[in-house]
Protein backbone atom coordinates (compact mmCIF):
# COMPACT_ATOMS: atom_id res chain seq x y z
CA UNK A 1 0.00 0.00 0.00
CA UNK A 2 1.25 3.45 -0.83
CA UNK A 3 1.48 5.61 2.26
CA UNK A 4 2.56 9.13 3.04
CA UNK A 5 5.37 8.79 5.50
CA UNK A 6 6.70 11.93 7.12
CA UNK A 7 9.86 12.15 9.13
CA UNK A 8 9.87 15.20 11.34
CA UNK A 9 13.49 16.19 12.02
CA UNK A 10 16.25 15.76 9.46
CA UNK A 11 19.08 14.55 11.66
CA UNK A 12 20.85 11.23 12.04
CA UNK A 13 17.91 9.14 13.26
CA UNK A 14 15.68 10.65 10.56
CA UNK A 15 17.94 9.90 7.62
CA UNK A 16 18.69 6.33 8.72
CA UNK A 17 14.97 5.70 9.22
CA UNK A 18 14.16 7.09 5.77
CA UNK A 19 16.68 4.86 4.02
CA UNK A 20 15.54 1.82 5.96
CA UNK A 21 11.90 2.45 5.06
CA UNK A 22 12.90 2.68 1.41
CA UNK A 23 14.76 -0.64 1.61
CA UNK A 24 11.55 -2.32 2.73
CA UNK A 25 8.97 -0.27 0.88
CA UNK A 26 9.54 0.90 -2.68
CA UNK A 27 6.15 2.57 -3.07
CA UNK A 28 5.38 4.93 -0.24
CA UNK A 29 6.17 8.62 -0.33
CA UNK A 30 8.91 9.43 2.14
CA UNK A 31 9.41 13.03 3.11
CA UNK A 32 11.86 14.38 5.65
CA UNK A 33 11.10 17.79 7.13
CA UNK A 34 14.14 19.50 8.59
CA UNK A 35 14.45 23.03 9.90
CA UNK A 36 18.21 23.33 9.38
CA UNK A 37 18.86 24.28 5.78
CA UNK A 38 21.22 21.34 5.47
CA UNK A 39 21.14 17.67 4.63
CA UNK A 40 21.62 15.39 7.67
CA UNK A 41 25.14 15.58 9.06
CA UNK A 42 27.30 14.15 11.83
CA UNK A 43 27.40 16.20 15.00
CA UNK A 44 30.34 14.59 16.87
CA UNK A 45 33.04 16.41 14.85
CA UNK A 46 31.43 19.81 15.61
CA UNK A 47 33.10 19.99 19.01
CA UNK A 48 36.28 18.26 17.85
CA UNK A 49 37.76 17.95 14.35
CA UNK A 50 35.58 20.66 12.83
CA UNK A 51 36.79 23.26 15.35
CA UNK A 52 40.32 22.02 14.74
CA UNK A 53 39.97 22.37 10.96
CA UNK A 54 40.74 18.69 10.50
CA UNK A 55 37.29 18.15 9.03
CA UNK A 56 35.28 20.59 7.00
CA UNK A 57 31.61 20.91 6.23
CA UNK A 58 31.65 18.54 3.24
CA UNK A 59 33.06 15.76 5.42
CA UNK A 60 30.08 15.86 7.76
CA UNK A 61 27.15 14.92 5.55
CA UNK A 62 25.84 11.36 5.88
CA UNK A 63 24.53 11.11 2.32
CA UNK A 64 24.55 13.31 -0.75
CA UNK A 65 21.59 14.79 -2.51
CA UNK A 66 22.08 12.19 -5.27
CA UNK A 67 21.65 9.28 -2.86
CA UNK A 68 18.38 10.75 -1.59
CA UNK A 69 17.16 11.42 -5.14
CA UNK A 70 18.07 7.91 -6.22
CA UNK A 71 16.15 6.44 -3.33
CA UNK A 72 13.27 8.78 -3.93
CA UNK A 73 13.46 10.37 -0.49
CA UNK A 74 12.17 13.90 -0.40
CA UNK A 75 13.84 16.44 1.87
CA UNK A 76 12.18 19.77 2.61
CA UNK A 77 13.73 22.57 4.60
CA UNK A 78 10.85 23.64 6.83
CA UNK A 79 10.17 24.13 10.49
CA UNK A 80 7.01 22.57 11.87
CA UNK A 81 5.27 24.71 14.44
CA UNK A 82 2.03 22.82 15.13
CA UNK A 83 0.80 19.23 15.03
CA UNK A 84 -2.70 17.84 14.84
CA UNK A 85 -2.39 14.14 15.64
CA UNK A 86 -6.12 13.54 15.40
CA UNK A 87 -6.28 14.60 11.76
CA UNK A 88 -2.71 13.53 11.00
CA UNK A 89 -1.51 16.97 9.95
CA UNK A 90 1.58 19.06 10.51
CA UNK A 91 1.71 22.82 10.06
CA UNK A 92 4.38 25.40 9.42
CA UNK A 93 4.11 28.90 10.83
CA UNK A 94 2.70 30.06 7.49
CA UNK A 95 0.00 27.41 7.82
CA UNK A 96 1.33 25.17 5.10
CA UNK A 97 -0.02 21.71 5.81
CA UNK A 98 1.57 18.28 5.55
CA UNK A 99 -0.59 15.14 5.77
CA UNK A 100 0.79 11.85 6.92
CA UNK A 101 -0.31 8.25 7.28
CA UNK A 102 2.71 7.41 9.42
CA UNK A 103 4.87 9.90 11.26
CA UNK A 104 8.34 9.51 12.72
CA UNK A 105 9.39 12.17 15.21
CA UNK A 106 13.16 12.57 15.26
CA UNK A 107 13.53 16.14 16.44
CA UNK A 108 16.62 15.40 18.53
CA UNK A 109 17.52 17.45 21.56
CA UNK A 110 18.35 21.05 22.30
CA UNK A 111 20.79 22.76 24.61
CA UNK A 112 19.67 24.00 27.99
CA UNK A 113 20.16 27.72 28.25
CA UNK A 114 21.52 29.71 31.16
CA UNK A 115 19.15 32.19 32.68
CA UNK A 116 20.93 35.45 31.97
CA UNK A 117 20.22 39.13 32.09
CA UNK A 118 18.89 40.47 28.81
CA UNK A 119 22.05 42.37 28.02
CA UNK A 120 24.03 39.11 28.07
CA UNK A 121 21.77 36.78 26.13
CA UNK A 122 23.77 37.18 22.93
CA UNK A 123 27.12 36.96 24.66
CA UNK A 124 27.00 33.29 25.63
CA UNK A 125 27.50 30.76 22.85
CA UNK A 126 26.16 27.21 22.64
CA UNK A 127 27.04 24.29 20.38
CA UNK A 128 24.48 21.93 18.87
CA UNK A 129 24.51 22.53 15.14
CA UNK A 130 26.84 23.36 12.27
CA UNK A 131 25.91 27.02 12.22
CA UNK A 132 26.79 27.39 15.89
CA UNK A 133 30.04 25.50 15.34
CA UNK A 134 30.95 27.88 12.51
CA UNK A 135 30.14 30.89 14.68
CA UNK A 136 32.27 29.65 17.56
CA UNK A 137 35.14 28.74 15.25
CA UNK A 138 35.03 32.17 13.70
CA UNK A 139 34.59 34.19 16.89
CA UNK A 140 37.34 32.51 18.92
CA UNK A 141 39.93 33.33 16.28
CA UNK A 142 40.84 36.64 17.87
CA UNK A 143 40.02 35.71 21.46
CA UNK A 144 42.45 34.39 23.98
CA UNK A 145 40.81 33.62 27.31
CA UNK A 146 37.78 31.38 26.87
CA UNK A 147 35.47 30.25 29.65
CA UNK A 148 33.33 27.18 29.28
CA UNK A 149 30.40 26.88 31.62
CA UNK A 150 29.66 23.21 32.27
CA UNK A 151 32.08 20.29 32.48
CA UNK A 152 30.05 17.74 30.53
CA UNK A 153 31.15 15.90 27.39
CA UNK A 154 30.50 18.71 24.93
CA UNK A 155 32.01 21.42 27.15
CA UNK A 156 35.14 19.34 27.70
CA UNK A 157 35.49 18.46 24.04
CA UNK A 158 35.32 22.14 23.16
CA UNK A 159 37.85 22.82 25.94
CA UNK A 160 40.16 20.21 24.43
CA UNK A 161 39.83 21.64 20.92
CA UNK A 162 40.30 25.26 21.97
CA UNK A 163 43.33 24.34 24.03
CA UNK A 164 44.79 22.73 20.93
CA UNK A 165 44.15 26.06 19.20
CA UNK A 166 46.41 27.63 21.89
CA UNK A 167 43.57 29.28 23.80
CA UNK A 168 43.65 29.77 27.54
CA UNK A 169 40.62 27.77 28.65
CA UNK A 170 38.76 27.72 31.96
CA UNK A 171 35.98 25.22 32.64
CA UNK A 172 33.51 25.95 35.44
CA UNK A 173 31.55 22.96 36.70
CA UNK A 174 28.90 23.12 39.39
CA UNK A 175 29.27 19.44 40.42
CA UNK A 176 32.10 17.82 42.32
CA UNK A 177 33.43 15.93 39.30
CA UNK A 178 33.53 16.27 35.53
CA UNK A 179 30.97 14.60 33.21
CA UNK A 180 28.43 13.93 35.92
CA UNK A 181 27.94 10.98 38.16
CA UNK A 182 27.43 8.48 35.38
CA UNK A 183 31.21 8.47 34.84
CA UNK A 184 33.27 6.80 37.58
CA UNK A 185 35.07 9.41 39.65
CA UNK A 186 38.45 7.79 38.89
CA UNK A 187 37.90 8.23 35.14
CA UNK A 188 36.61 11.78 35.60
CA UNK A 189 39.80 12.54 37.53
CA UNK A 190 42.00 11.09 34.78
CA UNK A 191 40.22 13.27 32.23
CA UNK A 192 40.64 16.27 34.48
CA UNK A 193 44.38 15.59 34.73
CA UNK A 194 44.76 15.58 30.98
CA UNK A 195 43.05 18.95 30.77
CA UNK A 196 45.29 20.32 33.50
CA UNK A 197 48.40 18.93 31.81
CA UNK A 198 47.42 20.85 28.68
CA UNK A 199 47.06 24.06 30.63
CA UNK A 200 43.27 24.19 30.97
CA UNK A 201 41.92 25.39 34.26
CA UNK A 202 39.15 23.28 35.80
CA UNK A 203 37.01 24.74 38.56
CA UNK A 204 34.70 22.29 40.34
CA UNK A 205 31.94 22.84 42.91
CA UNK A 206 31.44 26.46 41.88
CA UNK A 207 28.47 28.32 40.66
CA UNK A 208 28.30 31.57 38.74
CA UNK A 209 26.76 34.40 40.73
CA UNK A 210 27.06 37.09 38.13
CA UNK A 211 28.58 37.89 34.76
CA UNK A 212 29.65 41.49 34.27
CA UNK A 213 30.26 42.80 30.78
CA UNK A 214 33.19 45.19 30.45
CA UNK A 215 33.95 46.52 26.98
CA UNK A 216 35.46 43.58 25.13
CA UNK A 217 35.63 41.23 28.08
CA UNK A 218 33.64 39.76 30.95
CA UNK A 219 34.12 39.29 34.66
CA UNK A 220 32.61 36.15 36.09
CA UNK A 221 31.86 36.27 39.77
CA UNK A 222 31.68 32.86 41.41
CA UNK A 223 29.79 31.95 44.58
CA UNK A 224 33.02 31.91 46.61
CA UNK A 225 33.59 35.52 45.54
CA UNK A 226 36.45 34.63 43.23
CA UNK A 227 36.61 36.45 39.91
CA UNK A 228 37.49 35.14 36.46
CA UNK A 229 38.27 37.41 33.55
CA UNK A 230 37.41 36.11 30.13
CA UNK A 231 37.10 37.19 26.50
CA UNK A 232 34.51 34.68 25.38
CA UNK A 233 31.79 32.54 26.97
CA UNK A 234 30.53 29.15 25.89
CA UNK A 235 27.94 27.14 27.82
CA UNK A 236 27.43 23.40 27.69
CA UNK A 237 25.09 22.72 30.57
CA UNK A 238 23.20 19.75 29.22
CA UNK A 239 20.32 19.23 26.89
CA UNK A 240 16.65 18.40 26.82
CA UNK A 241 14.65 16.44 24.26
CA UNK A 242 13.02 18.66 21.61
CA UNK A 243 9.37 18.14 22.52
CA UNK A 244 7.95 21.67 22.91
CA UNK A 245 5.82 21.09 19.86
CA UNK A 246 3.96 18.25 21.56
CA UNK A 247 3.47 19.68 25.01
CA UNK A 248 -0.22 20.41 24.58
CA UNK A 249 -1.09 17.25 22.71
CA UNK A 250 -2.05 13.71 23.74
CA UNK A 251 1.42 12.41 23.00
CA UNK A 252 2.82 10.79 26.12
CA UNK A 253 5.96 12.58 27.27
CA UNK A 254 8.31 11.77 30.10
CA UNK A 255 11.86 13.01 29.65
CA UNK A 256 11.27 12.81 25.90
CA UNK A 257 8.65 10.94 23.94
CA UNK A 258 7.75 7.67 25.60
CA UNK A 259 8.15 4.82 23.14
CA UNK A 260 7.97 1.06 23.44
CA UNK A 261 10.58 -1.38 22.11
CA UNK A 262 9.11 -0.99 18.60
CA UNK A 263 9.63 2.81 18.55
CA UNK A 264 5.86 3.27 18.81
CA UNK A 265 4.55 6.23 20.81
CA UNK A 266 1.25 6.45 22.70
CA UNK A 267 -0.46 7.58 19.48
CA UNK A 268 -1.18 5.13 16.69
CA UNK A 269 0.96 5.56 13.56
CA UNK A 270 3.30 7.93 15.37
CA UNK A 271 6.83 6.74 16.07
CA UNK A 272 9.84 8.40 17.67
CA UNK A 273 13.58 7.70 17.47
CA UNK A 274 16.94 9.13 18.47
CA UNK A 275 17.69 11.72 21.16
CA UNK A 276 14.03 12.70 21.48
CA UNK A 277 12.78 9.26 22.47
CA UNK A 278 12.66 7.76 25.93
CA UNK A 279 12.44 4.15 24.84
CA UNK A 280 11.69 0.92 26.58
CA UNK A 281 14.66 -1.42 26.58
CA UNK A 282 13.60 -5.05 27.00
CA UNK A 283 16.95 -6.18 28.39
CA UNK A 284 17.06 -3.59 31.15
CA UNK A 285 13.25 -3.64 31.57
CA UNK A 286 13.06 0.12 31.83
CA UNK A 287 12.95 3.25 29.72
CA UNK A 288 16.17 4.95 28.68
CA UNK A 289 16.93 8.15 26.79
CA UNK A 290 20.27 8.33 25.04
CA UNK A 291 22.12 11.03 23.19
CA UNK A 292 24.56 9.06 21.15
CA UNK A 293 25.67 8.64 17.57
CA UNK A 294 25.34 4.89 17.47
CA UNK A 295 21.91 4.97 19.10
CA UNK A 296 20.58 7.63 16.71
CA UNK A 297 21.61 5.43 13.79
CA UNK A 298 20.37 2.09 15.12
CA UNK A 299 17.18 3.47 16.61
CA UNK A 300 16.42 5.25 13.34
CA UNK A 301 16.93 2.02 11.44
CA UNK A 302 14.70 0.13 13.86
CA UNK A 303 11.95 2.76 13.59
CA UNK A 304 12.26 2.57 9.80
CA UNK A 305 11.69 -1.19 9.86
CA UNK A 306 8.65 -0.88 12.10
CA UNK A 307 7.15 1.91 10.00
CA UNK A 308 7.61 -0.26 6.91
CA UNK A 309 5.75 -3.08 8.66
CA UNK A 310 8.73 -5.22 9.60
CA UNK A 311 8.05 -5.58 13.32
CA UNK A 312 11.44 -5.28 15.02
CA UNK A 313 12.36 -4.99 18.68
CA UNK A 314 15.05 -2.49 19.64
CA UNK A 315 17.62 -4.32 21.72
CA UNK A 316 20.85 -2.44 20.90
CA UNK A 317 23.20 -2.10 23.83
CA UNK A 318 23.86 1.58 24.58
CA UNK A 319 27.28 2.82 23.54
CA UNK A 320 28.85 6.24 23.21
CA UNK A 321 32.25 7.85 23.04
CA UNK A 322 33.91 11.16 23.75
CA UNK A 323 37.29 12.23 22.38
CA UNK A 324 39.37 14.76 24.29
CA UNK A 325 43.00 15.48 23.45
CA UNK A 326 44.45 12.06 22.56
CA UNK A 327 42.05 10.25 24.89
CA UNK A 328 39.03 8.24 23.90
CA UNK A 329 36.36 7.58 26.49
CA UNK A 330 33.68 4.95 25.94
CA UNK A 331 30.59 3.99 27.81
CA UNK A 332 28.46 0.93 27.22
CA UNK A 333 25.40 -0.68 28.77
CA UNK A 334 23.99 0.97 31.85
CA UNK A 335 26.34 2.21 34.51
CA UNK A 336 23.90 3.57 37.08
CA UNK A 337 22.43 0.33 38.44
CA UNK A 338 25.03 -2.01 39.94
CA UNK A 339 26.15 -3.65 43.17
CA UNK A 340 29.79 -4.22 42.26
CA UNK A 341 32.54 -2.44 40.34
CA UNK A 342 35.60 -4.17 38.89
CA UNK A 343 38.63 -2.25 37.69
CA UNK A 344 40.80 -3.32 34.76
CA UNK A 345 44.12 -1.55 34.28
CA UNK A 346 45.34 1.65 35.85
CA UNK A 347 47.32 3.36 33.12
CA UNK A 348 45.64 5.29 30.33
CA UNK A 349 48.41 4.24 27.94
CA UNK A 350 47.00 0.72 28.09
CA UNK A 351 43.45 1.71 28.96
CA UNK A 352 41.50 1.80 32.21
CA UNK A 353 38.06 0.19 32.41
CA UNK A 354 35.45 0.01 35.17
CA UNK A 355 32.90 -2.77 34.82
CA UNK A 356 29.52 -2.45 36.53
CA UNK A 357 27.94 -5.68 37.72
CA UNK A 358 24.63 -6.54 39.29
CA UNK A 359 24.02 -9.99 40.71
CA UNK A 360 27.35 -10.96 39.15
CA UNK A 361 26.09 -10.09 35.67
CA UNK A 362 27.86 -7.39 33.64
CA UNK A 363 25.51 -4.47 33.09
CA UNK A 364 27.88 -1.90 31.65
CA UNK A 365 31.38 -0.47 31.52
CA UNK A 366 33.18 2.82 31.21
CA UNK A 367 36.71 3.01 29.85
CA UNK A 368 39.34 5.60 29.06
CA UNK A 369 42.56 5.24 27.16
CA UNK A 370 44.88 6.70 24.59
CA UNK A 371 42.93 6.54 21.32
CA UNK A 372 41.61 3.06 20.69
CA UNK A 373 43.00 1.33 23.78
CA UNK A 374 39.67 0.51 25.42
CA UNK A 375 37.54 -0.04 22.32
CA UNK A 376 37.89 -3.78 21.97
CA UNK A 377 37.17 -4.56 25.61
CA UNK A 378 34.24 -2.16 25.72
CA UNK A 379 32.83 -3.78 22.59
CA UNK A 380 33.22 -7.22 24.13
CA UNK A 381 31.47 -5.92 27.23
CA UNK A 382 28.51 -4.82 25.09
CA UNK A 383 28.29 -8.34 23.76
CA UNK A 384 28.50 -9.85 27.23
CA UNK A 385 25.76 -7.52 28.57
CA UNK A 386 23.56 -8.52 25.68
CA UNK A 387 23.75 -12.13 26.79
CA UNK A 388 23.46 -11.46 30.53
CA UNK A 389 26.75 -13.25 31.05
CA UNK A 390 28.19 -14.13 34.43
CA UNK A 391 31.91 -13.54 34.03
CA UNK A 392 34.98 -14.66 35.92
CA UNK A 393 36.07 -11.53 37.78
CA UNK A 394 39.71 -12.59 37.52
CA UNK A 395 39.55 -12.27 33.73
CA UNK A 396 37.90 -8.86 33.95
CA UNK A 397 40.43 -7.42 36.34
CA UNK A 398 43.61 -8.82 34.80
CA UNK A 399 44.70 -6.83 31.76
CA UNK A 400 47.04 -9.65 30.74
CA UNK A 401 44.08 -11.91 30.11
CA UNK A 402 42.34 -11.16 26.82
CA UNK A 403 38.58 -10.77 26.93
CA UNK A 404 38.17 -12.11 23.37
CA UNK A 405 37.92 -15.63 24.70
CA UNK A 406 34.75 -14.74 26.56
CA UNK A 407 32.78 -14.19 23.39
CA UNK A 408 34.30 -16.83 21.13
CA UNK A 409 32.17 -19.88 20.58
CA UNK B 1 55.48 -10.10 -10.08
CA UNK B 2 58.76 -9.23 -8.52
CA UNK B 3 59.78 -11.40 -5.59
CA UNK B 4 61.20 -8.64 -3.43
CA UNK B 5 57.78 -7.08 -2.80
CA UNK B 6 56.78 -10.02 -0.60
CA UNK B 7 57.72 -9.04 2.92
CA UNK B 8 57.95 -11.55 5.73
CA UNK B 9 55.60 -10.78 8.61
CA UNK B 10 56.34 -13.68 10.95
CA UNK B 11 55.33 -17.23 11.63
CA UNK B 12 51.74 -18.41 11.23
CA UNK B 13 51.44 -19.26 14.90
CA UNK B 14 52.16 -15.65 15.86
CA UNK B 15 48.48 -14.84 15.23
CA UNK B 16 45.62 -16.56 17.00
CA UNK B 17 42.54 -17.49 15.01
CA UNK B 18 40.00 -14.64 14.67
CA UNK B 19 42.68 -12.19 15.72
CA UNK B 20 45.24 -9.84 14.25
CA UNK B 21 48.70 -8.43 14.74
CA UNK B 22 50.23 -5.14 13.83
CA UNK B 23 53.09 -5.20 11.35
CA UNK B 24 55.32 -2.19 10.67
CA UNK B 25 57.53 -2.00 7.64
CA UNK B 26 59.65 1.04 6.82
CA UNK B 27 57.32 3.98 7.29
CA UNK B 28 54.17 1.95 6.77
CA UNK B 29 51.95 0.10 9.19
CA UNK B 30 49.63 -2.83 8.55
CA UNK B 31 47.25 -5.24 10.22
CA UNK B 32 47.65 -8.93 9.46
CA UNK B 33 44.67 -11.13 10.32
CA UNK B 34 44.09 -14.80 10.81
CA UNK B 35 40.55 -15.71 9.87
CA UNK B 36 39.03 -19.17 9.79
CA UNK B 37 39.91 -19.59 6.12
CA UNK B 38 43.34 -18.02 6.07
CA UNK B 39 45.48 -14.92 6.45
CA UNK B 40 44.68 -11.40 5.25
CA UNK B 41 46.26 -7.97 5.43
CA UNK B 42 45.03 -4.39 5.40
CA UNK B 43 46.38 -0.95 6.10
CA UNK B 44 46.96 -0.45 9.80
CA UNK B 45 45.25 2.89 10.31
CA UNK B 46 41.51 3.40 10.28
CA UNK B 47 40.34 5.54 7.35
CA UNK B 48 38.14 7.63 9.63
CA UNK B 49 40.67 9.12 12.02
CA UNK B 50 44.25 8.35 12.85
CA UNK B 51 43.90 5.34 15.08
CA UNK B 52 45.48 1.93 14.64
CA UNK B 53 43.18 -1.00 14.04
CA UNK B 54 45.48 -3.33 15.99
CA UNK B 55 43.28 -2.70 19.04
CA UNK B 56 40.09 -3.44 17.12
CA UNK B 57 37.87 -6.49 17.39
CA UNK B 58 37.89 -9.16 14.69
CA UNK B 59 34.52 -10.80 14.17
CA UNK B 60 34.08 -13.26 11.32
CA UNK B 61 35.34 -11.37 8.26
CA UNK B 62 35.13 -7.95 9.85
CA UNK B 63 37.39 -5.64 11.80
CA UNK B 64 35.74 -3.10 14.04
CA UNK B 65 37.64 0.07 14.78
CA UNK B 66 38.34 0.49 18.51
CA UNK B 67 37.72 4.24 18.45
CA UNK B 68 34.20 4.77 16.99
CA UNK B 69 33.17 1.26 15.91
CA UNK B 70 33.50 1.88 12.19
CA UNK B 71 33.49 -1.58 10.55
CA UNK B 72 35.48 -2.85 7.56
CA UNK B 73 35.40 -6.10 5.64
CA UNK B 74 38.87 -7.56 6.11
CA UNK B 75 38.93 -9.36 2.75
CA UNK B 76 37.72 -6.51 0.54
CA UNK B 77 38.52 -3.52 2.76
CA UNK B 78 35.00 -2.22 2.22
CA UNK B 79 33.77 0.29 4.85
CA UNK B 80 30.58 -1.30 6.16
CA UNK B 81 29.46 0.94 8.98
CA UNK B 82 29.75 4.64 9.81
CA UNK B 83 31.48 6.72 10.90
CA UNK B 84 33.94 4.89 8.64
CA UNK B 85 33.01 5.61 5.03
CA UNK B 86 36.28 5.31 3.12
CA UNK B 87 37.44 1.77 2.25
CA UNK B 88 40.55 0.26 3.78
CA UNK B 89 43.38 -0.80 1.48
CA UNK B 90 44.00 -4.55 1.39
CA UNK B 91 47.19 -6.46 0.49
CA UNK B 92 47.85 -9.94 -0.91
CA UNK B 93 49.08 -12.48 1.63
CA UNK B 94 50.80 -15.83 1.12
CA UNK B 95 52.00 -18.51 3.48
CA UNK B 96 55.23 -20.31 2.74
CA UNK B 97 56.79 -22.83 5.13
CA UNK B 98 54.64 -21.61 8.04
CA UNK B 99 55.73 -18.07 7.39
CA UNK B 100 53.36 -15.25 6.46
CA UNK B 101 54.30 -12.81 3.69
CA UNK B 102 52.46 -9.75 2.51
CA UNK B 103 52.90 -8.06 -0.81
CA UNK B 104 53.41 -4.35 -0.45
CA UNK B 105 53.20 -2.25 -3.59
C1 LIG C 1 28.50 18.94 19.58
C2 LIG C 1 28.05 17.52 19.68
C3 LIG C 1 29.00 16.50 19.82
C4 LIG C 1 28.61 15.16 19.93
N1 LIG C 1 29.57 14.20 20.07
C5 LIG C 1 29.20 12.91 20.20
C6 LIG C 1 30.19 11.90 20.36
O1 LIG C 1 31.38 12.18 20.41
N2 LIG C 1 29.78 10.62 20.49
C7 LIG C 1 28.46 10.26 20.47
O2 LIG C 1 28.15 9.08 20.60
N3 LIG C 1 27.49 11.21 20.30
C8 LIG C 1 27.83 12.51 20.18
N4 LIG C 1 26.86 13.48 20.02
C9 LIG C 1 25.44 13.07 20.04
C10 LIG C 1 24.88 12.71 18.67
O3 LIG C 1 25.36 13.57 17.68
C11 LIG C 1 23.34 12.81 18.76
O4 LIG C 1 22.93 11.87 19.72
C12 LIG C 1 22.66 12.54 17.43
O5 LIG C 1 22.93 13.56 16.52
C13 LIG C 1 21.14 12.47 17.63
O6 LIG C 1 20.49 12.28 16.40
P1 LIG C 1 18.95 12.67 16.24
O7 LIG C 1 18.61 12.34 14.83
O8 LIG C 1 18.15 12.10 17.33
O9 LIG C 1 18.90 14.25 16.45
P2 LIG C 1 19.63 15.40 15.63
O10 LIG C 1 20.79 14.89 14.89
O11 LIG C 1 19.83 16.49 16.61
O12 LIG C 1 18.53 15.85 14.55
C14 LIG C 1 17.30 16.45 14.89
C15 LIG C 1 16.94 17.43 13.79
O13 LIG C 1 15.57 17.77 13.90
C16 LIG C 1 15.42 19.15 13.62
N5 LIG C 1 14.16 19.63 14.17
C17 LIG C 1 13.84 19.75 15.49
N6 LIG C 1 12.59 20.26 15.63
C18 LIG C 1 12.12 20.47 14.38
C19 LIG C 1 10.88 20.99 13.86
N7 LIG C 1 9.92 21.39 14.66
N8 LIG C 1 10.72 21.07 12.51
C20 LIG C 1 11.71 20.66 11.68
N9 LIG C 1 12.89 20.17 12.12
C21 LIG C 1 13.09 20.07 13.44
C22 LIG C 1 16.65 19.74 14.26
O14 LIG C 1 16.94 21.02 13.78
C23 LIG C 1 17.72 18.73 13.86
O15 LIG C 1 18.24 19.03 12.61
C24 LIG C 1 27.22 14.84 19.91
C25 LIG C 1 26.26 15.85 19.78
C26 LIG C 1 26.67 17.18 19.67
C27 LIG C 1 25.63 18.25 19.53
S1 LIG D 1 38.75 6.26 13.97
FE1 LIG D 1 37.97 4.40 13.20
S2 LIG D 1 35.84 4.72 13.16
FE2 LIG D 1 36.61 6.60 13.87
PDB file of C-alpha atoms in Angstrom, chain A residues 48 50-53 137 140-141 143-144 158-168:
ATOM      1  CA  UNK A  48      36.285  18.263  17.851  1.00  0.00           C
ATOM      2  CA  UNK A  50      35.581  20.665  12.833  1.00  0.00           C
ATOM      3  CA  UNK A  51      36.790  23.256  15.354  1.00  0.00           C
ATOM      4  CA  UNK A  52      40.321  22.022  14.736  1.00  0.00           C
ATOM      5  CA  UNK A  53      39.965  22.368  10.964  1.00  0.00           C
ATOM      6  CA  UNK A 137      35.142  28.744  15.254  1.00  0.00           C
ATOM      7  CA  UNK A 140      37.340  32.510  18.923  1.00  0.00           C
ATOM      8  CA  UNK A 141      39.934  33.325  16.275  1.00  0.00           C
ATOM      9  CA  UNK A 143      40.017  35.709  21.459  1.00  0.00           C
ATOM     10  CA  UNK A 144      42.451  34.388  23.984  1.00  0.00           C
ATOM     11  CA  UNK A 158      35.322  22.139  23.160  1.00  0.00           C
ATOM     12  CA  UNK A 159      37.854  22.821  25.937  1.00  0.00           C
ATOM     13  CA  UNK A 160      40.163  20.210  24.431  1.00  0.00           C
ATOM     14  CA  UNK A 161      39.827  21.637  20.917  1.00  0.00           C
ATOM     15  CA  UNK A 162      40.303  25.260  21.968  1.00  0.00           C
ATOM     16  CA  UNK A 163      43.332  24.339  24.032  1.00  0.00           C
ATOM     17  CA  UNK A 164      44.793  22.729  20.930  1.00  0.00           C
ATOM     18  CA  UNK A 165      44.154  26.065  19.202  1.00  0.00           C
ATOM     19  CA  UNK A 166      46.407  27.627  21.887  1.00  0.00           C
ATOM     20  CA  UNK A 167      43.567  29.284  23.802  1.00  0.00           C
ATOM     21  CA  UNK A 168      43.646  29.772  27.540  1.00  0.00           C
TER      22      UNK A 168
END
